[in-house]
PDB file of C-alpha atoms and ligand atoms in Angstrom:
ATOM      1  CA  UNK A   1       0.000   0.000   0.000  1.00 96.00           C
ATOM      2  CA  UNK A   2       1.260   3.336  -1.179  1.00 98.00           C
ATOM      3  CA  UNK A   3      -0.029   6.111   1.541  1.00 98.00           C
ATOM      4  CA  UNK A   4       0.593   9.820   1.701  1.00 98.00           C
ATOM      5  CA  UNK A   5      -0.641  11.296   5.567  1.00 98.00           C
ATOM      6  CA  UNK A   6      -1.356  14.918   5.383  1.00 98.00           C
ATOM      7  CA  UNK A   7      -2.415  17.338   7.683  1.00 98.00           C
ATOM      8  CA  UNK A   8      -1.184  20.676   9.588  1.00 98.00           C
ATOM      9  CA  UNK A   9       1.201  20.732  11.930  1.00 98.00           C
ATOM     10  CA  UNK A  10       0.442  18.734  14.862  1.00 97.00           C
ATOM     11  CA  UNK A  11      -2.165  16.503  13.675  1.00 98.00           C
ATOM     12  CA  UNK A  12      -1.085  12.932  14.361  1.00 98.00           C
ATOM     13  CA  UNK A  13       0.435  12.359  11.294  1.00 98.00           C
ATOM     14  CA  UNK A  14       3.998  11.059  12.786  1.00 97.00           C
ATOM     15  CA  UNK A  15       2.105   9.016  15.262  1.00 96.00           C
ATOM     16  CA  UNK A  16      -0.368   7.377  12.757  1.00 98.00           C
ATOM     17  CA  UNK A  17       2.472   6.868  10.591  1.00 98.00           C
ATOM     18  CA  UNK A  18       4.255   4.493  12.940  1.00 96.00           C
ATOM     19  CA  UNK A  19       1.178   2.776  13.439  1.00 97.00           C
ATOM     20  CA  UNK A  20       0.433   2.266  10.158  1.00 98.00           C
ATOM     21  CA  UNK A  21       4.520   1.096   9.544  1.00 98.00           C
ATOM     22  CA  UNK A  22       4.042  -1.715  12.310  1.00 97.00           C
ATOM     23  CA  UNK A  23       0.396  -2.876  10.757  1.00 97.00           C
ATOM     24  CA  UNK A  24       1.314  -3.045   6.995  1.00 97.00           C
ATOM     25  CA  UNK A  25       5.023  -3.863   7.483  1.00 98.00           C
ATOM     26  CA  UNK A  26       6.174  -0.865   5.444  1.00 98.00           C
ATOM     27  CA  UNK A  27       8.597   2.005   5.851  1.00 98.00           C
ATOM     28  CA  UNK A  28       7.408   5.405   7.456  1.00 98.00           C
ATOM     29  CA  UNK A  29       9.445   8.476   5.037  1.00 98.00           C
ATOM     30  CA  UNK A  30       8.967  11.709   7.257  1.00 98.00           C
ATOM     31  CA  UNK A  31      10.944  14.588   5.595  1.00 98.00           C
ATOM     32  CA  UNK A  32      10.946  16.314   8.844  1.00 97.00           C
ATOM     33  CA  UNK A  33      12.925  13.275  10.561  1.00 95.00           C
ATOM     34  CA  UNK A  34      15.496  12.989   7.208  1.00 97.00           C
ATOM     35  CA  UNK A  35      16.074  16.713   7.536  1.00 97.00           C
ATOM     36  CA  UNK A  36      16.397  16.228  11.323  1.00 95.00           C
ATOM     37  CA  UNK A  37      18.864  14.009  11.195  1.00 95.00           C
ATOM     38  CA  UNK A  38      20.737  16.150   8.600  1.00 97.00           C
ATOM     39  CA  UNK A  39      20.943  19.176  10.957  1.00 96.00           C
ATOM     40  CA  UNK A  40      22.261  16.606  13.661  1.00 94.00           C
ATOM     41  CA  UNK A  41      24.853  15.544  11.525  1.00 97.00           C
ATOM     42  CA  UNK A  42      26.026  18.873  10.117  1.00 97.00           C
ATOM     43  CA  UNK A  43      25.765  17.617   6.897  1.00 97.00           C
ATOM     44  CA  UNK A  44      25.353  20.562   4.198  1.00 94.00           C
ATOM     45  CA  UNK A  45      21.888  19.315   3.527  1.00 94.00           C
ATOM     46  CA  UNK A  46      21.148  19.630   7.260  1.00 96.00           C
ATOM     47  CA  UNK A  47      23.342  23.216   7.319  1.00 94.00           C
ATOM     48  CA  UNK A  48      21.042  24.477   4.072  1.00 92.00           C
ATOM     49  CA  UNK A  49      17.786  23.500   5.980  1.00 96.00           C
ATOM     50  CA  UNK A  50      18.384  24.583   9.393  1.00 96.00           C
ATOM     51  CA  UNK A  51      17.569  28.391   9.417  1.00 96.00           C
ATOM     52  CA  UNK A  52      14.184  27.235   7.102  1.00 97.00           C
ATOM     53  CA  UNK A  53      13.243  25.074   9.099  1.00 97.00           C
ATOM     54  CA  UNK A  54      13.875  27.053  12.734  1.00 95.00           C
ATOM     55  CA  UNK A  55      12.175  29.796  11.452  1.00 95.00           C
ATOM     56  CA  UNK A  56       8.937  27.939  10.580  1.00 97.00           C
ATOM     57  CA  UNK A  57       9.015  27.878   6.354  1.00 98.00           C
ATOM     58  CA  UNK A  58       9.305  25.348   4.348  1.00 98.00           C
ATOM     59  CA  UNK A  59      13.057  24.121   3.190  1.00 97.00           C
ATOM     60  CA  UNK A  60      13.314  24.556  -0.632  1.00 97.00           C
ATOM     61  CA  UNK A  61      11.827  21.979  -2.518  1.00 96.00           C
ATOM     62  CA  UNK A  62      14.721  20.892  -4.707  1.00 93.00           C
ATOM     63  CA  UNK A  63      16.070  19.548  -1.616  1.00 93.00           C
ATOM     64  CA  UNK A  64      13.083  17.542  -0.822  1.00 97.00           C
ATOM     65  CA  UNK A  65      12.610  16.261  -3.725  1.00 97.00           C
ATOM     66  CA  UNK A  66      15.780  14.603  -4.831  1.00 95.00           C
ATOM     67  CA  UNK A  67      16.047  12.952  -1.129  1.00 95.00           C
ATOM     68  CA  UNK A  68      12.513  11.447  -1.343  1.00 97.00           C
ATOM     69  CA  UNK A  69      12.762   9.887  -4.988  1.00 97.00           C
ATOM     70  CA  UNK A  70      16.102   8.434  -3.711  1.00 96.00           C
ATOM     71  CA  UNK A  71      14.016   6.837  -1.107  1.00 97.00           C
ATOM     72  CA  UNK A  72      11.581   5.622  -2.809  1.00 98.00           C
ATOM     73  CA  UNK A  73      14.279   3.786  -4.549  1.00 97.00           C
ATOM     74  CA  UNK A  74      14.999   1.230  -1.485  1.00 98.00           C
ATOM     75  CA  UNK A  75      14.187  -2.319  -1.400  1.00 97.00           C
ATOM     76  CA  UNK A  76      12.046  -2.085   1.745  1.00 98.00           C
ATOM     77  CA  UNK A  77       9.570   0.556  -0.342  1.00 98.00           C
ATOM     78  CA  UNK A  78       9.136  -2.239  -2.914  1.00 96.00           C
ATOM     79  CA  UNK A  79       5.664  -3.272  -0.836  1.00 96.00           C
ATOM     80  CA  UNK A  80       4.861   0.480  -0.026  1.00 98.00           C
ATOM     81  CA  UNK A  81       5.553   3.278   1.817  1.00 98.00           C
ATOM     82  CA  UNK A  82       4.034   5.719   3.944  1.00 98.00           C
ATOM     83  CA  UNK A  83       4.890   9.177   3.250  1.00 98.00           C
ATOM     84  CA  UNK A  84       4.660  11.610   5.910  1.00 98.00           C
ATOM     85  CA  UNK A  85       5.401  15.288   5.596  1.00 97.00           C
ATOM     86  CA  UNK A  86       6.174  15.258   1.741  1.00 98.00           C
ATOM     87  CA  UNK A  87       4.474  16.436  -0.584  1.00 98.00           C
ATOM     88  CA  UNK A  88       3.774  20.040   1.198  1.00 98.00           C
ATOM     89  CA  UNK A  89       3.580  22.096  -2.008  1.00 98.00           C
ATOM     90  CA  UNK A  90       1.828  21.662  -6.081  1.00 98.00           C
ATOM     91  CA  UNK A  91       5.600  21.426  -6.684  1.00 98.00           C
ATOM     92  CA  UNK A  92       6.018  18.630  -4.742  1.00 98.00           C
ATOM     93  CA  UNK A  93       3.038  16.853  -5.737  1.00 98.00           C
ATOM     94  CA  UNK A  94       4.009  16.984  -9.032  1.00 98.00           C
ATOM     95  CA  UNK A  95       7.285  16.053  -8.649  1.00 98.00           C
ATOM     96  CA  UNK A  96       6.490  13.280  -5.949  1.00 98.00           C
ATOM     97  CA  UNK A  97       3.883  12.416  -9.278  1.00 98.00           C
ATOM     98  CA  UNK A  98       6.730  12.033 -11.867  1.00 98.00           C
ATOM     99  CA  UNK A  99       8.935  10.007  -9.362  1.00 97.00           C
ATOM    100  CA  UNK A 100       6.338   7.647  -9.106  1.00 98.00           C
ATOM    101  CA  UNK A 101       5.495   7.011 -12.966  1.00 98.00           C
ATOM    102  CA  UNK A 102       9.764   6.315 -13.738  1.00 97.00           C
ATOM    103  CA  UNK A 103       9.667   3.848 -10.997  1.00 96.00           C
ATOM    104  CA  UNK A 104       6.128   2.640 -12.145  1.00 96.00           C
ATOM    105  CA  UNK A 105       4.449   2.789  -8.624  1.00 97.00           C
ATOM    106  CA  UNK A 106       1.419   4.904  -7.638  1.00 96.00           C
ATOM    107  CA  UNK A 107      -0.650   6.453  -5.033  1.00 98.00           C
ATOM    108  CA  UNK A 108      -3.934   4.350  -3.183  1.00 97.00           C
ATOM    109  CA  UNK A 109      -4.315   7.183  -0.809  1.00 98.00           C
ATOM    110  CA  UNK A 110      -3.569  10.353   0.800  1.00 98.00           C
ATOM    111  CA  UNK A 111      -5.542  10.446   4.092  1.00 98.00           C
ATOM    112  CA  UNK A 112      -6.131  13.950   5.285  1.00 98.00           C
ATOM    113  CA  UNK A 113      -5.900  14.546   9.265  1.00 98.00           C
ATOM    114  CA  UNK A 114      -8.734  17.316  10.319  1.00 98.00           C
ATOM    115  CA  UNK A 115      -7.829  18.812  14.006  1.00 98.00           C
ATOM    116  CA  UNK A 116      -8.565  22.480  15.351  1.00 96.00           C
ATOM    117  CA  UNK A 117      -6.405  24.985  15.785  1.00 94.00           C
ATOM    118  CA  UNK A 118      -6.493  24.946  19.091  1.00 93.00           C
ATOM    119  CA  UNK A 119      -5.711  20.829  19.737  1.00 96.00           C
ATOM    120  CA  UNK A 120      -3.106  21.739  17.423  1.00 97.00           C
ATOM    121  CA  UNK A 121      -1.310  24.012  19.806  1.00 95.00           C
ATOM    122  CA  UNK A 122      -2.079  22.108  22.950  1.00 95.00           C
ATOM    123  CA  UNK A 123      -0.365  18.705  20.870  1.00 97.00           C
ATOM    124  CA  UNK A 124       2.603  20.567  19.890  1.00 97.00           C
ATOM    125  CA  UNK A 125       3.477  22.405  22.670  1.00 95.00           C
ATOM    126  CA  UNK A 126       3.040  19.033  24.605  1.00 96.00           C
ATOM    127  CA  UNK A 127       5.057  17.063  22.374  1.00 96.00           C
ATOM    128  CA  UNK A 128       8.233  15.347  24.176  1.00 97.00           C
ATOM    129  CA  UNK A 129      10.872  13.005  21.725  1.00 96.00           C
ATOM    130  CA  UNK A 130      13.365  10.436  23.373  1.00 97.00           C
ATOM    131  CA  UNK A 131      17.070  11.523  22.397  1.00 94.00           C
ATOM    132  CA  UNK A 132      18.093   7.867  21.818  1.00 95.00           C
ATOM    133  CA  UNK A 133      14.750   5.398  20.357  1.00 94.00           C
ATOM    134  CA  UNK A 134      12.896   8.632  18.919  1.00 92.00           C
ATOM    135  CA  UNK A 135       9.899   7.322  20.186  1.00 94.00           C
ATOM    136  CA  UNK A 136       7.512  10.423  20.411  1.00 95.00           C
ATOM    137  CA  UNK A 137       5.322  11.158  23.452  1.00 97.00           C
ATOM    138  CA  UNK A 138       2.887  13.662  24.562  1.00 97.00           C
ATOM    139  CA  UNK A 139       2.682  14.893  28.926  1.00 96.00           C
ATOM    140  CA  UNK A 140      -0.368  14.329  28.791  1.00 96.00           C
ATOM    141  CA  UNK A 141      -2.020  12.368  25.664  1.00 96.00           C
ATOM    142  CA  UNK A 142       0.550   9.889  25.592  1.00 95.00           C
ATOM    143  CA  UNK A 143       2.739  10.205  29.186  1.00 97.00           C
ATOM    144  CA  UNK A 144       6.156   8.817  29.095  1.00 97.00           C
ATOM    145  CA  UNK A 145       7.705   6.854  32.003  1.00 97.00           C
ATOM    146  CA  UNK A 146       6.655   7.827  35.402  1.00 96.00           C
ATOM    147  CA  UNK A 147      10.039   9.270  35.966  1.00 97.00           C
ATOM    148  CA  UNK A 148       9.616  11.145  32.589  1.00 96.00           C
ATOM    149  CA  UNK A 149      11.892   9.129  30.576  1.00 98.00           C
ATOM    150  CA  UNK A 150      11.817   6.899  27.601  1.00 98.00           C
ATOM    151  CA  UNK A 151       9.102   4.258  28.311  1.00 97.00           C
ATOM    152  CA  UNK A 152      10.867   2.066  25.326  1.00 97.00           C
ATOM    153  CA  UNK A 153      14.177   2.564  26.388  1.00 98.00           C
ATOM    154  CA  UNK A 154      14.761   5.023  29.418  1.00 97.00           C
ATOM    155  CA  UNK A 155      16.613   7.352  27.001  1.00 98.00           C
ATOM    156  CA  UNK A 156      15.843  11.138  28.083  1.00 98.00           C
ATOM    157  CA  UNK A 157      12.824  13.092  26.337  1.00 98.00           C
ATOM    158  CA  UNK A 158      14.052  16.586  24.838  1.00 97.00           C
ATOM    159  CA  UNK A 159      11.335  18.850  23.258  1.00 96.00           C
ATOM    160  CA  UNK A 160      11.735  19.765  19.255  1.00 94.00           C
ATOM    161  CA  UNK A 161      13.345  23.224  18.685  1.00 91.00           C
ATOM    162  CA  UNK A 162      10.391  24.257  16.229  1.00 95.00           C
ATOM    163  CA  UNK A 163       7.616  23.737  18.799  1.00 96.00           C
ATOM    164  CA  UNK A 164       7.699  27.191  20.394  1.00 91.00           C
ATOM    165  CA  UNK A 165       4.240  29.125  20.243  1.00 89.00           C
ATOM    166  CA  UNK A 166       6.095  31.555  17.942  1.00 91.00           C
ATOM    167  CA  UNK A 167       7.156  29.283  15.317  1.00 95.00           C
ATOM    168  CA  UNK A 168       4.100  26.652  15.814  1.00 96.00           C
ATOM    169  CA  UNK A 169       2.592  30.017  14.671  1.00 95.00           C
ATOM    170  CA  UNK A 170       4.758  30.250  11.566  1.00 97.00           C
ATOM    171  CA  UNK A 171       4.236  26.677  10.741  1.00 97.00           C
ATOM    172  CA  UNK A 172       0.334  26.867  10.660  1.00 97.00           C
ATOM    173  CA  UNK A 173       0.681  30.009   8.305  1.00 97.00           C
ATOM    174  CA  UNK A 174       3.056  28.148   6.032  1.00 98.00           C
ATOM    175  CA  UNK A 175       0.507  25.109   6.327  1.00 98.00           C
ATOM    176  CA  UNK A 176      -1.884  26.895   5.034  1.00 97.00           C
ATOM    177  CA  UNK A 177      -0.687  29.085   2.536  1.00 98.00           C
ATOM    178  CA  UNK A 178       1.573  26.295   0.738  1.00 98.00           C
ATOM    179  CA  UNK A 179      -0.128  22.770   1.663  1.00 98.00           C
ATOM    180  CA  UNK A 180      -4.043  22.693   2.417  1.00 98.00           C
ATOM    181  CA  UNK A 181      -3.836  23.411  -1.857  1.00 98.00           C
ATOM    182  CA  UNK A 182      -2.965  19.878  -1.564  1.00 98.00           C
ATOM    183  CA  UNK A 183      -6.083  18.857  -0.200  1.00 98.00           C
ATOM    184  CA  UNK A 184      -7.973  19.885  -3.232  1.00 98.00           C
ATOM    185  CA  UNK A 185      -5.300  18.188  -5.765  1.00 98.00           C
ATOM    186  CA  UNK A 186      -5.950  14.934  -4.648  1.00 98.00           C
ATOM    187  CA  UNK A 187      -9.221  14.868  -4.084  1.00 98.00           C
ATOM    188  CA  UNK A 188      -9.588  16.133  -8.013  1.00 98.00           C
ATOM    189  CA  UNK A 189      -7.495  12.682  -8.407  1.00 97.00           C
ATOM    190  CA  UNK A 190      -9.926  10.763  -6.255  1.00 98.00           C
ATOM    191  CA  UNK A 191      -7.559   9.482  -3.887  1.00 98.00           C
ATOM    192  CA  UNK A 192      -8.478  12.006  -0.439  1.00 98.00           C
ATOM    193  CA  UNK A 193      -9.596   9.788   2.533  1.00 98.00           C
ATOM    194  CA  UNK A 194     -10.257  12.559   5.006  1.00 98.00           C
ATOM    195  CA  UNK A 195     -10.195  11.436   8.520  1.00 98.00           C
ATOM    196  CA  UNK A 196     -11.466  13.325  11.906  1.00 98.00           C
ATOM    197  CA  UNK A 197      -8.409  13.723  13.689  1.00 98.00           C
ATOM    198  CA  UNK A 198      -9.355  15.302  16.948  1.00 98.00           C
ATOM    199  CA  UNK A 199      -9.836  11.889  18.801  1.00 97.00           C
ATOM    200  CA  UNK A 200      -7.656   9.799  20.812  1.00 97.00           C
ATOM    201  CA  UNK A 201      -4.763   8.213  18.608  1.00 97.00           C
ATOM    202  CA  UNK A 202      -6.058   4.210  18.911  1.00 98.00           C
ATOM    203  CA  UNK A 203      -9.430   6.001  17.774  1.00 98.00           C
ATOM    204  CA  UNK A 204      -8.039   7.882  15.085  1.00 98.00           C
ATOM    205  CA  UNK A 205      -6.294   4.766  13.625  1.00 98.00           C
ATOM    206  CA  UNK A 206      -9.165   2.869  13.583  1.00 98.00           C
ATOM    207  CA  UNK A 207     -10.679   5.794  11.626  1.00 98.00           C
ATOM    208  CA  UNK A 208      -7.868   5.286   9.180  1.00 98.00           C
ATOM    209  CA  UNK A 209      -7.777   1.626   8.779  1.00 98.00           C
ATOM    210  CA  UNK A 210     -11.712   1.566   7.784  1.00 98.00           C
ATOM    211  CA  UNK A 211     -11.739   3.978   5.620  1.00 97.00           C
ATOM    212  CA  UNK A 212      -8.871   2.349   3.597  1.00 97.00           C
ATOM    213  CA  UNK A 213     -10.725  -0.552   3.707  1.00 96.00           C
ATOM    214  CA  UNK A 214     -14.095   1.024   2.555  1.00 93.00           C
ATOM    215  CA  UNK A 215     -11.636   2.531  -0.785  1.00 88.00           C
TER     216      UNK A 215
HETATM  217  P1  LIG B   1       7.708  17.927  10.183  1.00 80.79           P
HETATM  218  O1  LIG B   1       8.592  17.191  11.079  1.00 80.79           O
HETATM  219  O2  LIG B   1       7.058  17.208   9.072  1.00 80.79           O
HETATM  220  O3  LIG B   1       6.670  18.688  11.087  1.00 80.79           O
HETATM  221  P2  LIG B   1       5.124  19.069  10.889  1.00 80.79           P
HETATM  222  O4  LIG B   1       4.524  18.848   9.569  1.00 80.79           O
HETATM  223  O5  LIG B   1       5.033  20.435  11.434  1.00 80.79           O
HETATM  224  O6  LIG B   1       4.397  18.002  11.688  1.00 80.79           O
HETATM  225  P3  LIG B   1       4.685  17.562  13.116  1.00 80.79           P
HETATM  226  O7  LIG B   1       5.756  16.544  13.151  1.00 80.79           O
HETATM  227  O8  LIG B   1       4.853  18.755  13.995  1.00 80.79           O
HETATM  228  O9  LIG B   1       3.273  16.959  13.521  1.00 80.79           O
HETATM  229  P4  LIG B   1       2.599  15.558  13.265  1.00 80.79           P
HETATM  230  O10 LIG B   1       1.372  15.771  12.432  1.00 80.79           O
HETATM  231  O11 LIG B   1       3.560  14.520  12.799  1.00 80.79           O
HETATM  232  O12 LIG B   1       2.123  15.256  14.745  1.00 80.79           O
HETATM  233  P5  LIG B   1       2.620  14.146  15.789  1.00 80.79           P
HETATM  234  O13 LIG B   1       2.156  12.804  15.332  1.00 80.79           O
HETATM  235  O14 LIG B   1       4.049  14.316  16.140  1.00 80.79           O
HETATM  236  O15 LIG B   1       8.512  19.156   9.535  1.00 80.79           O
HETATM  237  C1  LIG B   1       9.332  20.006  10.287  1.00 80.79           C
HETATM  238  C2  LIG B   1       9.983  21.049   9.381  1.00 80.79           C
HETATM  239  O16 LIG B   1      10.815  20.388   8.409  1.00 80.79           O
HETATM  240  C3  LIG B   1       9.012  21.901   8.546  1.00 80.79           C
HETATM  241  O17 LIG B   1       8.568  23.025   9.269  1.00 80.79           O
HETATM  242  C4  LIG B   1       9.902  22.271   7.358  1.00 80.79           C
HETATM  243  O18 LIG B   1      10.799  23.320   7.676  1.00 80.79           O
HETATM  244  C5  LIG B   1      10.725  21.015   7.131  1.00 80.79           C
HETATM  245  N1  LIG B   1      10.103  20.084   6.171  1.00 80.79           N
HETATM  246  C6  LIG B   1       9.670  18.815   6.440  1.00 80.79           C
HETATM  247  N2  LIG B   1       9.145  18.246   5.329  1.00 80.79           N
HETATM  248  C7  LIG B   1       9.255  19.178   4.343  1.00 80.79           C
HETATM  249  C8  LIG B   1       8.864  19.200   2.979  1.00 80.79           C
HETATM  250  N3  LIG B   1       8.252  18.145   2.397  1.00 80.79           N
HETATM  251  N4  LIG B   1       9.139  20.318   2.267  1.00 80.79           N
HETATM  252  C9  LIG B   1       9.758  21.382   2.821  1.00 80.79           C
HETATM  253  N5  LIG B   1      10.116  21.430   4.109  1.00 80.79           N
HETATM  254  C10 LIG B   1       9.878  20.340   4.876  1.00 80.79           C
HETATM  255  O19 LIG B   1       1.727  14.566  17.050  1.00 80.79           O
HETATM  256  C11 LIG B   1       1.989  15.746  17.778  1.00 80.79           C
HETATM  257  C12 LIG B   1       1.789  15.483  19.281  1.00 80.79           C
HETATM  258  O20 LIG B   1       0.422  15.177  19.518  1.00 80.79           O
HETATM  259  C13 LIG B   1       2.575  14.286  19.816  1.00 80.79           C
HETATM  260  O21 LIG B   1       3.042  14.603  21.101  1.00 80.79           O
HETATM  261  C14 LIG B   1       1.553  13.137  19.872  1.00 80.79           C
HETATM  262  O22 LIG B   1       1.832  12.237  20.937  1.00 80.79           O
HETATM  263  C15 LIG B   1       0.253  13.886  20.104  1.00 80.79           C
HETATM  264  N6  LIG B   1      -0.876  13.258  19.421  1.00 80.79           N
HETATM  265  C16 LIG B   1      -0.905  12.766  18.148  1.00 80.79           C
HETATM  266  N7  LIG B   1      -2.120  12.288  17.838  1.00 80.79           N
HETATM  267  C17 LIG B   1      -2.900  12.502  18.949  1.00 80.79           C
HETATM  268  C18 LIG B   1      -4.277  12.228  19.245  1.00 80.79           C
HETATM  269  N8  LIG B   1      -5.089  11.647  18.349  1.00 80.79           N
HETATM  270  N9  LIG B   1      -4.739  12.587  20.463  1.00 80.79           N
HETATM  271  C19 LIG B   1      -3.914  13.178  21.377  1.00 80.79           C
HETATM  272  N10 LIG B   1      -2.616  13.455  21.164  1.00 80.79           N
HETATM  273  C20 LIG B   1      -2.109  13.125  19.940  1.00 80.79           C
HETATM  274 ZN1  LIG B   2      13.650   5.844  23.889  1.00 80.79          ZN
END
């Protein structure tokens, strides 16, 4: 199965992702973890994105793009993949559209994660990572260890450096103006599965797992 999660900021779709990896058996591709990683490592991908992606805007798509069709490449993709965070522009889309065609693959659905503003903030804000599994967690949706480490693996939980109400702010705006268009270009294609994302995240992936059944 071939998935694309979209949604603003905050919506669940890192944590349905993971779910969704561990049911189907097939890779989770978050842009926002590759690029992560890249600022971690100093590479000169990671140095190029790093004042984008503090400030709240979107990194330029040429890097995007090239990283994710290389993915897409891998053996463990050959089943399907779950993209998460990519495409967030027409650009991208398109692109993420030709990539597909050369390595004769295609799309069953892009499932579309509807949450308010406010839950938004209140997830975000709440949001806690561990610094060695990655394992994400939430104080108070999904509470790590009673001594507030790792549950998986007792690492220490550190909080991301773009979830500050300033550039949360920043994010939505960018959301909005450059990737709710996408919402409207796949449904034209007929491939938008749009889920209520405002309840609890066993509830939401239940959501997700009938309506990809009803397709
Ligand atoms: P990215 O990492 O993709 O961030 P994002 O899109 O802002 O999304 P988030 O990771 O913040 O939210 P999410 O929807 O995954 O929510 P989560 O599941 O964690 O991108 C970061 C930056 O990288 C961008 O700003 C940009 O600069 C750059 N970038 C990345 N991709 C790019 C691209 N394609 N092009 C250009 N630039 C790109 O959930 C949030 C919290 O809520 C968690 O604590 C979770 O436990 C909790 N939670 C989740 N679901 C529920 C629920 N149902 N009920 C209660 N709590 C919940
Ligand atoms: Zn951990």
């Amino acid at each position: 199965m071939n998935l694309i999660l979209l949604g603003p900021p905050g919506a669940g779709k890192g944590t349905q992702s993971v779910l969704l990896e561990k049911r189907f058996n097939i890779p989770q591709i978050s842009t926002g973890d590759m690029l992560r990683a890249a600022v971690k490592a100093s590479t000169p991908m990671g140095l190029a994105a790093k004042a984008y992606m503090d400030a709240g805007d979107l990194v330029p798509d040429s890097v995007v793009v090239g990283i994710v069709h290389e993915r897409l490449q891998e053996p463990d993709c050959a089943d399907g993949f779950i993209l998460d965070g990519f495409p967030r522009t027409v650009p991208q889309a398109d692109a993420l559209n030709e990539s597909l065609t050369q390595l004769t693959k295609g799309l069953d659905a892009v499932v579309s994660l509807q949450v308010n503003v406010s839950v938004l903030v209140e997830r975000l804000t709440g949001r806690r990572t561990c610094k060695n599994c990655g394992k994400g967690f939430h104080l108070k949706f999904d509470p790590p260890a009673q001594d507030g480490s790792c549950s998986a693996c007792s690492g220490e939980l550190t909080q991301r450096d773009d979830d500050h109400e300033e550039t949360i702010r920043r994010r939505m705006d960018t959301y909005h103006q450059q990737t709710a268009p996408l919402e409207d270009y796949y449904r034209r294609a007929g491939i938008l599965l749009t889920v209520d994302g405002m309840s609890g995240i066993e509830d939401v992936q239940q959501e997700i797992l009938a309506g990809l059944q009803a397709r």
